XYZ file of C-alpha atoms in Angstrom:
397
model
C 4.178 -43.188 28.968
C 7.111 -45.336 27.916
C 11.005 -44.565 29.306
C 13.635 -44.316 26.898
C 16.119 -43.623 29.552
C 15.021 -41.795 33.169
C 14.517 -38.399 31.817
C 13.306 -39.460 28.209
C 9.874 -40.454 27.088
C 8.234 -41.805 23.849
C 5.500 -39.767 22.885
C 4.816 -40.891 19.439
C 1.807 -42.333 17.903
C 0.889 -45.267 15.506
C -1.178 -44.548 12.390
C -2.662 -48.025 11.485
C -5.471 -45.894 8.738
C -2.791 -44.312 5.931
C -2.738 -46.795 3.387
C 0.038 -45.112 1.295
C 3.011 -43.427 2.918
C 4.006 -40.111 1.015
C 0.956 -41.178 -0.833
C 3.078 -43.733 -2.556
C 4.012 -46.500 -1.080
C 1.932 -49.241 0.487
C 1.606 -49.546 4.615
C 0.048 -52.986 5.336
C 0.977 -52.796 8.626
C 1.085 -49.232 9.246
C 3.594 -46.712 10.181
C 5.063 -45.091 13.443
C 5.565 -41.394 13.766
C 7.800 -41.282 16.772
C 8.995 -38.256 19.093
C 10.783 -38.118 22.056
C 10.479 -35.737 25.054
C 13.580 -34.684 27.227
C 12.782 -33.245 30.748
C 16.063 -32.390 31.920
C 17.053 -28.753 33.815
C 15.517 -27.396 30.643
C 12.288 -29.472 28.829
C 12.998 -30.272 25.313
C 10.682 -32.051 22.417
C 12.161 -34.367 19.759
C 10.201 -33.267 15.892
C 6.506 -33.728 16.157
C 3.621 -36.183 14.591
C 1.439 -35.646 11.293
C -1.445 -33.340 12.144
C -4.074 -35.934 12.165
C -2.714 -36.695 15.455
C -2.131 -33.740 17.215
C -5.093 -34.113 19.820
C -3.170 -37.473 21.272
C 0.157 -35.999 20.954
C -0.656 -32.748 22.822
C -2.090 -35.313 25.345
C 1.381 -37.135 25.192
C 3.277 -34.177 25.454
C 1.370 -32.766 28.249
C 1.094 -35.484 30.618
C 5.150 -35.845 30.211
C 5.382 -31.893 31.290
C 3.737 -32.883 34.371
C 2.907 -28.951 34.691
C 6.409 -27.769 33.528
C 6.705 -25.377 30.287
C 8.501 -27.051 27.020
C 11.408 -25.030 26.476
C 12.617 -26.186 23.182
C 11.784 -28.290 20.499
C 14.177 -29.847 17.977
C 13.584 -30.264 15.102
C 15.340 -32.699 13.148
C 13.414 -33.168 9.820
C 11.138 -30.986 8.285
C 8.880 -33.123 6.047
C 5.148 -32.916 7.198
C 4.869 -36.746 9.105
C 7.097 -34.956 11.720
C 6.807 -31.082 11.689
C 2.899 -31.258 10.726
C 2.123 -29.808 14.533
C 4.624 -27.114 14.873
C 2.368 -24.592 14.419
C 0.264 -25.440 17.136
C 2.833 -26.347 19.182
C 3.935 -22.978 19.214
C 0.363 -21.924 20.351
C 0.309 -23.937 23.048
C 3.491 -22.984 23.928
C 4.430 -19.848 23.104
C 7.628 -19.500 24.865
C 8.868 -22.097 23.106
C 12.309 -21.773 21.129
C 12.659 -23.936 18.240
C 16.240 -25.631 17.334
C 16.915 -26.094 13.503
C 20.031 -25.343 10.888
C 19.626 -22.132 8.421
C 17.703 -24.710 6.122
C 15.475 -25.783 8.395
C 13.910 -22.287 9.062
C 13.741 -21.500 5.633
C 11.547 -24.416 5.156
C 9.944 -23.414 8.900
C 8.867 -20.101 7.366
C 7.776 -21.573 4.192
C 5.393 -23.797 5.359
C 4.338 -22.386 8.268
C 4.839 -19.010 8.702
C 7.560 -19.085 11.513
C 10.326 -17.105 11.865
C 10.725 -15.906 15.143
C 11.505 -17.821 18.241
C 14.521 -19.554 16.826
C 17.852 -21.392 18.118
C 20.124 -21.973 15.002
C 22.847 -25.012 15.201
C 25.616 -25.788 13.092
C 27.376 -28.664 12.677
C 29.043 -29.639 16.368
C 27.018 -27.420 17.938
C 25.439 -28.557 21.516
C 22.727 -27.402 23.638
C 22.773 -27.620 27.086
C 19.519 -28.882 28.750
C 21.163 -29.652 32.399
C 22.197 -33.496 33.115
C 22.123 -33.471 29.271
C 24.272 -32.755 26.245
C 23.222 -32.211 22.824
C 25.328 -32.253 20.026
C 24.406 -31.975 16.407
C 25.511 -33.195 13.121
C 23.726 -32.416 10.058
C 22.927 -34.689 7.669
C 21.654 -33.293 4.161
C 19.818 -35.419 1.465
C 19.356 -38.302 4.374
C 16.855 -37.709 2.803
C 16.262 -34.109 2.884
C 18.632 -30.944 2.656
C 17.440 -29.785 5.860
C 18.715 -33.110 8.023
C 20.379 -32.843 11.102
C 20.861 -35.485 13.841
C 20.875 -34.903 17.851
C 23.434 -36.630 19.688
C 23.035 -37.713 23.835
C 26.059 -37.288 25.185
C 24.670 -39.005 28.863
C 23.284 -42.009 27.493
C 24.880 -42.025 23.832
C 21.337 -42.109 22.244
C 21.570 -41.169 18.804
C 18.190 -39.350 17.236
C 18.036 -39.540 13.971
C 15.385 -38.366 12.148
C 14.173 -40.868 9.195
C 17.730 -42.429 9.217
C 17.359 -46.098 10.747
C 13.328 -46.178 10.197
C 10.899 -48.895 8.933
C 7.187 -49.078 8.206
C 5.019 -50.352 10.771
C 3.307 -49.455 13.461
C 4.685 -49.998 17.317
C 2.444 -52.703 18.414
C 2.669 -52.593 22.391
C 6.578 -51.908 23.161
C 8.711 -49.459 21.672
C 12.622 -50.630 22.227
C 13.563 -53.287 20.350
C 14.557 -55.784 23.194
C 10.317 -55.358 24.414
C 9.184 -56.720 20.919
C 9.782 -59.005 18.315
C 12.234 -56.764 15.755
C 12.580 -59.492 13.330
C 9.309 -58.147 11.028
C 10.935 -54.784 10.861
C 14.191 -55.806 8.943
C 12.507 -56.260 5.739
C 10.282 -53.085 6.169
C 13.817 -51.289 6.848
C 14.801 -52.035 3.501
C 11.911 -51.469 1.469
C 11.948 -47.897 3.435
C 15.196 -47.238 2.808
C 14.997 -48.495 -0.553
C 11.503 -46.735 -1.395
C 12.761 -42.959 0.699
C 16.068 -43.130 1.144
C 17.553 -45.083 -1.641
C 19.271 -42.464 -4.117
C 21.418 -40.689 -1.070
C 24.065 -43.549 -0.601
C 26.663 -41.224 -0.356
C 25.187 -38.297 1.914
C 24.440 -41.803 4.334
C 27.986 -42.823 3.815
C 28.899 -39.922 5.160
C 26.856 -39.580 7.994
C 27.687 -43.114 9.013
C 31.496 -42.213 9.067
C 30.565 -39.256 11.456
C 29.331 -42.060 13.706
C 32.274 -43.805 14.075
C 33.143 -42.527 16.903
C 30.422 -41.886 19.392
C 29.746 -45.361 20.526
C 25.933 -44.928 19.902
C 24.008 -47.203 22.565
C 20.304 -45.945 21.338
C 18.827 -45.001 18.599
C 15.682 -43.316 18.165
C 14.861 -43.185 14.918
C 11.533 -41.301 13.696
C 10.201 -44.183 12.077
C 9.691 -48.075 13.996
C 12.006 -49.154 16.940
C 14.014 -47.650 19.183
C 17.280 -49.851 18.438
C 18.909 -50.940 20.993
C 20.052 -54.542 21.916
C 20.056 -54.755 17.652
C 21.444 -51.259 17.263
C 24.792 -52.843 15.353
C 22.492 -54.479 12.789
C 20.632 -51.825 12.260
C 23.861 -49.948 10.854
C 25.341 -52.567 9.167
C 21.953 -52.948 7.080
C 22.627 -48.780 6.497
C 26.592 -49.248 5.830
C 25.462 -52.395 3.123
C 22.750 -50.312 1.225
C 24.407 -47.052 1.274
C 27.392 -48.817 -0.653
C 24.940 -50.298 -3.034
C 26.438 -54.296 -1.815
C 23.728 -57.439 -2.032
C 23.261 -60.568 -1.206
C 23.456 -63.759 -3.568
C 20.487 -63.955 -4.722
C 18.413 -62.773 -8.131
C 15.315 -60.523 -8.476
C 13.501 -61.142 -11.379
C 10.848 -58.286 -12.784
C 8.850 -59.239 -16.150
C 5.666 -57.793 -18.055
C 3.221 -59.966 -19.545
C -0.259 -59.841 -21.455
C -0.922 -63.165 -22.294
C 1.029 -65.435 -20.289
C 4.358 -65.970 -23.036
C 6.896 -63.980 -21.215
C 5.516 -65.168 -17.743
C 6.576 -68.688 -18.754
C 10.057 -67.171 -20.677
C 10.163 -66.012 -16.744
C 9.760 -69.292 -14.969
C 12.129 -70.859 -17.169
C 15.049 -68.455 -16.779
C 13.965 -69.261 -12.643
C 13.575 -72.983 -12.789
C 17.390 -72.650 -14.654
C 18.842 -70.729 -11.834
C 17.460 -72.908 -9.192
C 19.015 -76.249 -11.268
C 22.322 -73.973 -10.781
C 22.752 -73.474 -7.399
C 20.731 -70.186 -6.866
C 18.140 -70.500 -3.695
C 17.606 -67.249 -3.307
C 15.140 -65.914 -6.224
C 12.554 -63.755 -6.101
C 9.568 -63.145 -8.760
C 7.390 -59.993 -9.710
C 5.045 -59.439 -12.187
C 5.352 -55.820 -12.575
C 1.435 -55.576 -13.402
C 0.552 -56.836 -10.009
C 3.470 -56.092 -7.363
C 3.939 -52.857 -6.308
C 6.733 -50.530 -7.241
C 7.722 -50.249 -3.537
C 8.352 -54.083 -3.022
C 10.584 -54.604 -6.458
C 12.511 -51.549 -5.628
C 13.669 -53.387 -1.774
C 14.400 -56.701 -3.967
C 16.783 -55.066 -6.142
C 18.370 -53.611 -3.728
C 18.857 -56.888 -1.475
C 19.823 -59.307 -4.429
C 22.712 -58.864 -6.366
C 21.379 -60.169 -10.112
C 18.357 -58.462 -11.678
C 17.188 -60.118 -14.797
C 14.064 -58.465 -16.339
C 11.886 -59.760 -19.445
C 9.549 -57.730 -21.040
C 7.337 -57.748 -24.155
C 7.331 -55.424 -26.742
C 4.099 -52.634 -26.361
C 3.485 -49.796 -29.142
C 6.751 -50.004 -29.938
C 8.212 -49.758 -26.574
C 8.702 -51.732 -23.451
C 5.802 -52.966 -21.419
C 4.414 -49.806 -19.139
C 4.819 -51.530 -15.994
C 8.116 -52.710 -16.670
C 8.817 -49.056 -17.878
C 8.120 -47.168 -15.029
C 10.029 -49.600 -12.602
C 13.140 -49.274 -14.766
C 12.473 -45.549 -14.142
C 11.984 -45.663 -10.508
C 15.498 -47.967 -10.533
C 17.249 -44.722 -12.668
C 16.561 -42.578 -10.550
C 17.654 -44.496 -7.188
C 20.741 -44.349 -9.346
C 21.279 -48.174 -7.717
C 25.022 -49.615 -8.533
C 26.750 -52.280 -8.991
C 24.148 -55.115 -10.097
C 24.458 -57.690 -12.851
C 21.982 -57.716 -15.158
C 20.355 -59.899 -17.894
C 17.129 -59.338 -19.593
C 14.831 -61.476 -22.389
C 11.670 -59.933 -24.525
C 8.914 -60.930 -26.684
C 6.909 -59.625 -29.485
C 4.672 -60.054 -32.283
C 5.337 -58.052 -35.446
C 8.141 -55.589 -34.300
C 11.268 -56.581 -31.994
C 12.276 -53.097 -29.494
C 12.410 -54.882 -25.563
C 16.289 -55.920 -26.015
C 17.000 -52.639 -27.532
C 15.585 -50.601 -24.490
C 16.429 -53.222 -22.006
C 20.118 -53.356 -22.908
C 20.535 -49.253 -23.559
C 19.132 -49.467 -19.957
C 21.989 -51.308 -18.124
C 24.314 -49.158 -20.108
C 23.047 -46.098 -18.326
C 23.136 -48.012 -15.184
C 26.551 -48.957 -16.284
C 25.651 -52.610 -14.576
C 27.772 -55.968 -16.326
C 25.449 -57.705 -18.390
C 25.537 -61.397 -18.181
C 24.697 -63.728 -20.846
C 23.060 -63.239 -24.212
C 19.517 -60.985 -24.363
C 17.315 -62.078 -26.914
C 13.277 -62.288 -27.630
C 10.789 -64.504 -28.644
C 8.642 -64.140 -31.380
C 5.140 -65.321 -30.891
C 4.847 -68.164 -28.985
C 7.428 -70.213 -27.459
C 9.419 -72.859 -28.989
C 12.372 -74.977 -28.016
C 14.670 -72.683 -28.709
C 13.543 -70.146 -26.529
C 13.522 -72.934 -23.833
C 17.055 -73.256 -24.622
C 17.663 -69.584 -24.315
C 16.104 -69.686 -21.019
C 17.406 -72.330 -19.568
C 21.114 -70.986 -20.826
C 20.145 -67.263 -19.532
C 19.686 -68.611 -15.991
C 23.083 -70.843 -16.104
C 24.762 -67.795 -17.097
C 23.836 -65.366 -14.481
C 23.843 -68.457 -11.804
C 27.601 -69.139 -12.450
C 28.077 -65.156 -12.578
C 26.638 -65.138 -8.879
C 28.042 -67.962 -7.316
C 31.335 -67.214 -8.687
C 31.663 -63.986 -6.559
C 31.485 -66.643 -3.782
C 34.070 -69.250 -4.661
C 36.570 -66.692 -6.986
């Protein structure tokens, strides 16, 4: 049993078989479903674990009780990975009183049948569990309308439902200053990017509430508990929440036969020449949707080439374009080449597509007919200068 603080244990579990989270998005290295339990005065549980789990948990959960009954459980988030054992919870506790907001039980009944039994909290509200001091904020569409957040008042640990997590599975040590955090940045933002990444402003404002409460811990239910790294973890929010980047481009392209793959590597090889080092390729047919989305979220320049297909764009490159709309991701400059056969259409979709996005486009879009000739070389090369001075100008104005 691992101490968050003397009266606080970690009573989570790793799932290292789901190889899609929310049956979307890829987990190579797993995920953590964390929950915390508070035996204070009164006992309390922080959310719960996907079902699948439930034997170890109720092992967890019991062998933290030492013999004592759990007298409330929180819960935070409703979506399944964390109130999948509630119902059985209850059973083996029936005295149990369960803490949510007026949304939170109408989900409670919804999926589970439960409507009795409960402790509603609004926003400032605190429970009182003896040495400890609970106060709550809520926190709709972070990522779900039902959010709240439970605030320590003791130790100033902050829990925080999904807010804060990563992918990845908890691999010995569970606080940040017992492992090596570094792999978990880059999981933070494809999470965030991949779950959380339409809600900028609902995190915005969540992140102002936190101004003030000198958070030491956080306990997120997702990857570390941040701690000695706490500050970074909330500048990464603060940065993606207001939609800023770093200098760098992504670049996303489609290709059948190889022509727009090497219209690709020009446009790169022309940044690089320019002063860009940070670029970053995907060939929408073979990366997954999950791993563009973090990239153009982390770089500030997004230039995407795609051949013409039935008269439309390239389906790969389609759907990612989709998945971008509806993050509803701002502020990004954009540039974009095409190719086709018989019938030109990628520049008209590509361009009506940063319109809606309302992104600057830099340079000139065009497309290649057939196969490549110097001029499209040219084109290339000049596409990449363009959106290289664009970038690096932002950093010498």
């Amino acid at each position: 049993m691992q101490k968050i603080a003397n009266d606080i244990c970690y009573v989570g579990v790793n799932d290292r078989r789901k190889a899609l989270f929310e049956n979307l998005w890829p987990l190579p290295n797993g995920v953590s479903y964390n929950s915390f339990l508070i035996t204070d005065r009164k006992t309390a549980l922080m959310d719960t674990v996907d079902i699948c789990y439930s034997d170890l948990f109720f092992r967890k959960i019991e062998e933290g009780l030492a013999g004592r009954p759990l007298d409330y459980l929180i819960v935070n988030h409703m979506e399944p990975d964390h109130s999948g054992c509630i119902r059985l919870l209850r059973q083996l506790y029936p005295g149990l009183r369960i803490v949510g907001n007026r949304q939170t039980f109408g989900m409670l009944a919804g999926y589970y049948g439960i409507t009795e039994g409960l402790h509603e909290v609004r926003e400032g509200d605190v429970l009182e569990l003896g040495h400890r001091r609970l106060t709550f904020y809520m926190a709709p569409m972070v990522h779900w309308p039902e959010v709240m957040v439970a605030f320590d008042e003791t130790d100033r640990i902050l829990f925080s439902a999904d807010a804060f997590g990563t992918y990845g599975t908890l691999d010995g040590g569970v606080i940040d200053s017992q492992i090596n955090a570094d792999r978990y940045w880059d999981e933070m933002m494809r999470y965030y990017a991949n779950i959380v990444g339409k809600y900028g402003n609902p995190v915005q404002k969540l992140l102002k509430k936190f101004a003030s409460l000198n958070i030491q811990t956080i306990c997120s239910t997702h990857g570390p508990v941040w701690r000695e790294r706490r500050a970074e973890a909330i500048r990464l929010y603060d940065r993606l929440s207001r939609y800023e980047a770093e200098t760098g481009v992504t670049i996303l392209y489609g290709s059948m036969y190889g022509y727009t793959e090497q219209m690709a590597e020009t446009v790169a090889a022309s940044l690089a020449a320019h002063g860009v080092r940070e670029i970053v390729m995907h060939d929408a047919s073979k990366t997954h949707a999950s791993y563009m989305l973090r990239d153009v979220f982390k770089y500030r320049g997004l230039i995407v080439g795609s051949p013409a297909y039935s008269g439309q764009l390239f389906p790969d490159i389609e759907s990612i374009l989709r998945q971008l709309e509806i993050r509803e991701i701002k502020n990004r400059l954009f540039a974009c080449f095409g190719s086709f056969t018989w019938a030109a259409t990628a520049i008209k979709r590509l361009t009506a597509f940063a319109e809606t996005m309302k992104w600057e486009t830099v340079g000139e879009p065009f497309e290649q007919k057939q196969a490549m000739s110097d001029e499209t070389f040219r084109k290339c090369r000049g596409l990449g200068k363009a959106m290289a001075a664009r970038i690096l100008s932002e950093n010498n104005p």
